[in-house]
Each structure stands twice: as structure tokens, then as C-alpha cells.
mmCIF file of C-alpha atoms in Angstrom:
data_model
loop_
_atom_site.group_PDB
_atom_site.id
_atom_site.type_symbol
_atom_site.label_atom_id
_atom_site.label_comp_id
_atom_site.label_asym_id
_atom_site.label_seq_id
_atom_site.Cartn_x
_atom_site.Cartn_y
_atom_site.Cartn_z
ATOM 1 C CA UNK A 1 -0.104 13.174 12.721
ATOM 2 C CA UNK A 2 -2.730 14.735 10.295
ATOM 3 C CA UNK A 3 -3.104 13.243 7.385
ATOM 4 C CA UNK A 4 -2.658 16.725 5.371
ATOM 5 C CA UNK A 5 0.613 17.719 7.722
ATOM 6 C CA UNK A 6 2.018 13.934 5.674
ATOM 7 C CA UNK A 7 0.696 15.118 2.245
ATOM 8 C CA UNK A 8 3.384 17.714 2.359
ATOM 9 C CA UNK A 9 6.059 15.708 3.906
ATOM 10 C CA UNK A 10 4.797 13.014 1.090
ATOM 11 C CA UNK A 11 4.948 15.709 -2.252
ATOM 12 C CA UNK A 12 8.457 16.015 -0.282
ATOM 13 C CA UNK A 13 9.827 12.084 -0.476
ATOM 14 C CA UNK A 14 8.428 12.039 -4.068
ATOM 15 C CA UNK A 15 10.247 15.569 -5.957
ATOM 16 C CA UNK A 16 13.517 14.291 -4.345
ATOM 17 C CA UNK A 17 16.054 14.196 -6.568
ATOM 18 C CA UNK A 18 18.814 12.390 -5.266
ATOM 19 C CA UNK A 19 16.821 8.859 -4.911
ATOM 20 C CA UNK A 20 15.786 6.448 -7.982
ATOM 21 C CA UNK A 21 12.227 5.846 -8.017
ATOM 22 C CA UNK A 22 12.693 2.425 -5.531
ATOM 23 C CA UNK A 23 14.218 4.729 -3.087
ATOM 24 C CA UNK A 24 10.827 7.290 -2.798
ATOM 25 C CA UNK A 25 8.495 4.203 -2.499
ATOM 26 C CA UNK A 26 10.558 2.742 0.359
ATOM 27 C CA UNK A 27 10.928 5.993 2.283
ATOM 28 C CA UNK A 28 7.429 6.751 1.595
ATOM 29 C CA UNK A 29 6.305 2.747 3.596
ATOM 30 C CA UNK A 30 8.326 4.710 7.062
ATOM 31 C CA UNK A 31 7.104 7.772 6.909
ATOM 32 C CA UNK A 32 3.866 5.972 6.396
ATOM 33 C CA UNK A 33 4.687 3.193 9.150
ATOM 34 C CA UNK A 34 6.705 6.617 11.904
ATOM 35 C CA UNK A 35 3.795 8.486 11.578
ATOM 36 C CA UNK A 36 0.441 6.944 11.539
ATOM 37 C CA UNK A 37 -0.200 4.828 14.482
ATOM 38 C CA UNK A 38 -2.080 2.626 13.352
ATOM 39 C CA UNK A 39 -0.079 1.863 10.341
ATOM 40 C CA UNK A 40 2.115 -0.944 11.014
ATOM 41 C CA UNK A 41 3.280 -2.549 8.080
ATOM 42 C CA UNK A 42 3.241 -0.701 4.880
ATOM 43 C CA UNK A 43 4.104 -2.276 1.471
ATOM 44 C CA UNK A 44 4.051 -1.102 -2.483
ATOM 45 C CA UNK A 45 3.286 -4.245 -5.014
ATOM 46 C CA UNK A 46 3.761 -3.922 -8.653
ATOM 47 C CA UNK A 47 1.970 -6.199 -10.930
ATOM 48 C CA UNK A 48 3.619 -9.042 -13.198
ATOM 49 C CA UNK A 49 1.509 -9.122 -15.712
ATOM 50 C CA UNK A 50 2.955 -12.211 -17.815
ATOM 51 C CA UNK A 51 2.780 -14.096 -15.077
ATOM 52 C CA UNK A 52 -0.266 -13.089 -12.895
ATOM 53 C CA UNK A 53 0.841 -11.913 -9.868
ATOM 54 C CA UNK A 54 2.437 -9.153 -7.740
ATOM 55 C CA UNK A 55 6.097 -8.804 -6.946
ATOM 56 C CA UNK A 56 6.540 -7.031 -3.418
ATOM 57 C CA UNK A 57 8.913 -3.378 -4.430
ATOM 58 C CA UNK A 58 9.247 -1.474 -1.179
ATOM 59 C CA UNK A 59 7.992 -1.353 2.357
ATOM 60 C CA UNK A 60 8.302 -0.853 6.147
ATOM 61 C CA UNK A 61 7.893 -3.069 8.524
ATOM 62 C CA UNK A 62 8.763 -6.823 9.737
ATOM 63 C CA UNK A 63 10.113 -8.745 6.583
ATOM 64 C CA UNK A 64 7.350 -11.040 5.108
ATOM 65 C CA UNK A 65 7.519 -14.389 3.334
ATOM 66 C CA UNK A 66 4.708 -12.570 1.087
ATOM 67 C CA UNK A 67 7.566 -10.981 -1.453
ATOM 68 C CA UNK A 68 5.463 -12.189 -4.349
ATOM 69 C CA UNK A 69 1.381 -12.999 -4.614
ATOM 70 C CA UNK A 70 -0.835 -14.558 -7.463
ATOM 71 C CA UNK A 71 -3.692 -12.344 -8.487
ATOM 72 C CA UNK A 72 -6.394 -13.688 -6.781
ATOM 73 C CA UNK A 73 -4.749 -14.768 -3.540
ATOM 74 C CA UNK A 74 -5.285 -13.077 -0.955
ATOM 75 C CA UNK A 75 -6.156 -9.191 -0.196
ATOM 76 C CA UNK A 76 -3.895 -7.355 -2.661
ATOM 77 C CA UNK A 77 -4.264 -10.753 -5.129
ATOM 78 C CA UNK A 78 -7.728 -9.698 -5.022
ATOM 79 C CA UNK A 79 -7.243 -5.766 -5.863
ATOM 80 C CA UNK A 80 -5.248 -6.860 -8.683
ATOM 81 C CA UNK A 81 -8.059 -8.066 -10.628
ATOM 82 C CA UNK A 82 -10.803 -6.309 -8.860
ATOM 83 C CA UNK A 83 -9.161 -2.891 -9.567
ATOM 84 C CA UNK A 84 -11.374 -1.548 -6.745
ATOM 85 C CA UNK A 85 -10.582 -0.428 -3.095
ATOM 86 C CA UNK A 86 -10.361 -3.443 -0.086
ATOM 87 C CA UNK A 87 -10.756 -2.235 3.045
ATOM 88 C CA UNK A 88 -11.154 -5.148 5.651
ATOM 89 C CA UNK A 89 -12.086 -4.691 9.564
ATOM 90 C CA UNK A 90 -11.024 -7.862 10.156
ATOM 91 C CA UNK A 91 -9.423 -10.146 8.443
ATOM 92 C CA UNK A 92 -9.695 -13.755 10.139
ATOM 93 C CA UNK A 93 -13.367 -13.124 8.732
ATOM 94 C CA UNK A 94 -11.962 -13.304 4.665
ATOM 95 C CA UNK A 95 -11.407 -16.912 3.970
ATOM 96 C CA UNK A 96 -9.458 -15.544 1.613
ATOM 97 C CA UNK A 97 -6.812 -13.707 3.582
ATOM 98 C CA UNK A 98 -3.025 -14.456 3.368
ATOM 99 C CA UNK A 99 -1.573 -14.699 6.983
ATOM 100 C CA UNK A 100 1.580 -12.252 7.182
ATOM 101 C CA UNK A 101 1.548 -12.402 10.938
ATOM 102 C CA UNK A 102 -0.359 -13.678 13.372
ATOM 103 C CA UNK A 103 -1.036 -9.559 15.347
ATOM 104 C CA UNK A 104 -1.805 -8.314 11.605
ATOM 105 C CA UNK A 105 -5.801 -7.343 12.667
ATOM 106 C CA UNK A 106 -6.936 -5.077 9.471
ATOM 107 C CA UNK A 107 -6.041 -4.475 6.520
ATOM 108 C CA UNK A 108 -6.464 -1.379 3.095
ATOM 109 C CA UNK A 109 -5.419 -2.368 0.410
ATOM 110 C CA UNK A 110 -5.472 0.319 -2.658
ATOM 111 C CA UNK A 111 -4.938 0.033 -5.912
ATOM 112 C CA UNK A 112 -2.619 2.141 -7.912
ATOM 113 C CA UNK A 113 -3.283 2.536 -11.843
ATOM 114 C CA UNK A 114 -1.399 4.814 -14.403
ATOM 115 C CA UNK A 115 -3.434 5.462 -17.622
ATOM 116 C CA UNK A 116 -6.157 3.323 -16.336
ATOM 117 C CA UNK A 117 -4.378 0.747 -15.997
ATOM 118 C CA UNK A 118 -3.877 -0.662 -12.416
ATOM 119 C CA UNK A 119 -0.381 -1.389 -12.337
ATOM 120 C CA UNK A 120 -0.242 -2.254 -8.466
ATOM 121 C CA UNK A 121 -0.889 -0.892 -5.140
ATOM 122 C CA UNK A 122 -0.169 0.126 -1.637
ATOM 123 C CA UNK A 123 -1.298 -2.315 1.012
ATOM 124 C CA UNK A 124 -1.451 -1.612 4.850
ATOM 125 C CA UNK A 125 -1.775 -4.137 8.010
ATOM 126 C CA UNK A 126 -2.451 -2.977 11.402
ATOM 127 C CA UNK A 127 -2.552 -4.669 14.766
ATOM 128 C CA UNK A 128 -5.476 -2.608 15.267
ATOM 129 C CA UNK A 129 -8.989 -4.393 14.441
ATOM 130 C CA UNK A 130 -11.077 -2.014 12.507
ATOM 131 C CA UNK A 131 -8.531 0.257 12.058
ATOM 132 C CA UNK A 132 -9.265 2.162 9.014
ATOM 133 C CA UNK A 133 -11.473 4.306 8.128
ATOM 134 C CA UNK A 134 -12.842 7.110 4.608
ATOM 135 C CA UNK A 135 -9.907 8.972 5.605
ATOM 136 C CA UNK A 136 -7.823 6.437 5.429
ATOM 137 C CA UNK A 137 -9.203 5.157 2.042
ATOM 138 C CA UNK A 138 -9.039 8.857 0.690
ATOM 139 C CA UNK A 139 -5.116 9.126 1.952
ATOM 140 C CA UNK A 140 -4.034 6.473 0.228
ATOM 141 C CA UNK A 141 -5.637 7.363 -2.981
ATOM 142 C CA UNK A 142 -4.427 10.659 -2.935
ATOM 143 C CA UNK A 143 -0.724 9.154 -2.772
ATOM 144 C CA UNK A 144 -1.312 6.628 -5.158
ATOM 145 C CA UNK A 145 -2.235 9.678 -7.323
ATOM 146 C CA UNK A 146 0.616 11.334 -7.028
ATOM 147 C CA UNK A 147 2.812 8.114 -7.102
ATOM 148 C CA UNK A 148 1.365 7.382 -10.537
ATOM 149 C CA UNK A 149 1.785 11.329 -12.393
ATOM 150 C CA UNK A 150 4.909 11.703 -10.850
ATOM 151 C CA UNK A 151 7.307 8.693 -10.239
ATOM 152 C CA UNK A 152 5.483 6.997 -13.807
#
């Protein structure tokens, strides 16, 4: 499915009146995993600023032991500190990578900003090397922007 088509579906989920914020995030994760062939695990982590850690709030894919990630640890923890997108073509080449599954080959993490503050991120793993490109990055930035405007 093309990203433009998916934008309409994501917008519809965000606008749903009969589900809470957590459920909307979970539904977005499930939609992305189901509709984008190279998205094998999709999750939203949110910051617990007091403890300098990320907490997994919603996901679709295989369960993970990494429900709490300290700032600076792994790709997600690095994005919590850098406030910048992080595309990884080959997770084995990263010395600060936290392995969620032996099948993961590449990862993309995009921070979610509310009022110019990084409050969380969308994290996507793929079982395909070099799975992500600028189109994925732009699409995921759009999703986070819509979530920030309409859910927070």
C-alpha cells in the first residue's frame, strides 16, 4: 500500500471517537505492520523524564523484553537524547544496538515532538537489511506530527 493511502487510514484512526489514546496508538501500530511489508515490528515509546527512560506504550509484532529503555541505550535511547531521526541499514554494524530479535536487520526511529519537546518516538524494525529510505522517514514524521497535534 502506498503511503498516501495509509495517511488517510492513519487519520481515520486518530479521529476515532470511541477509543482512547493508547488504543489509537496500538491501532496505528497494527495498521502499519499489516500494510507495509517491510515493517515487521512497530512501537511507540514515551519518555519518563524523571527516570531518564523510555516506556513502551503500544506495539504490533512479536512481544519484546525491552519495555523500558534507558536514555542513550540502543537506537531508541540515542534518539531520546539526540532528538534526531535515526535510520539503521544494518543493526549488526551498530555497537550500541539492543537486539529485540535475531531476525531484525534494520531499524528506523523517529522522535515525536509536542511543543518542540521530544516526548517519545515511533520505532520500526525490519527483517530486511536497508529496508528504510527517505520516503519512510517522511511518512513517519507525518504520523508523529499528526499524533502530536491531535492526541496531545
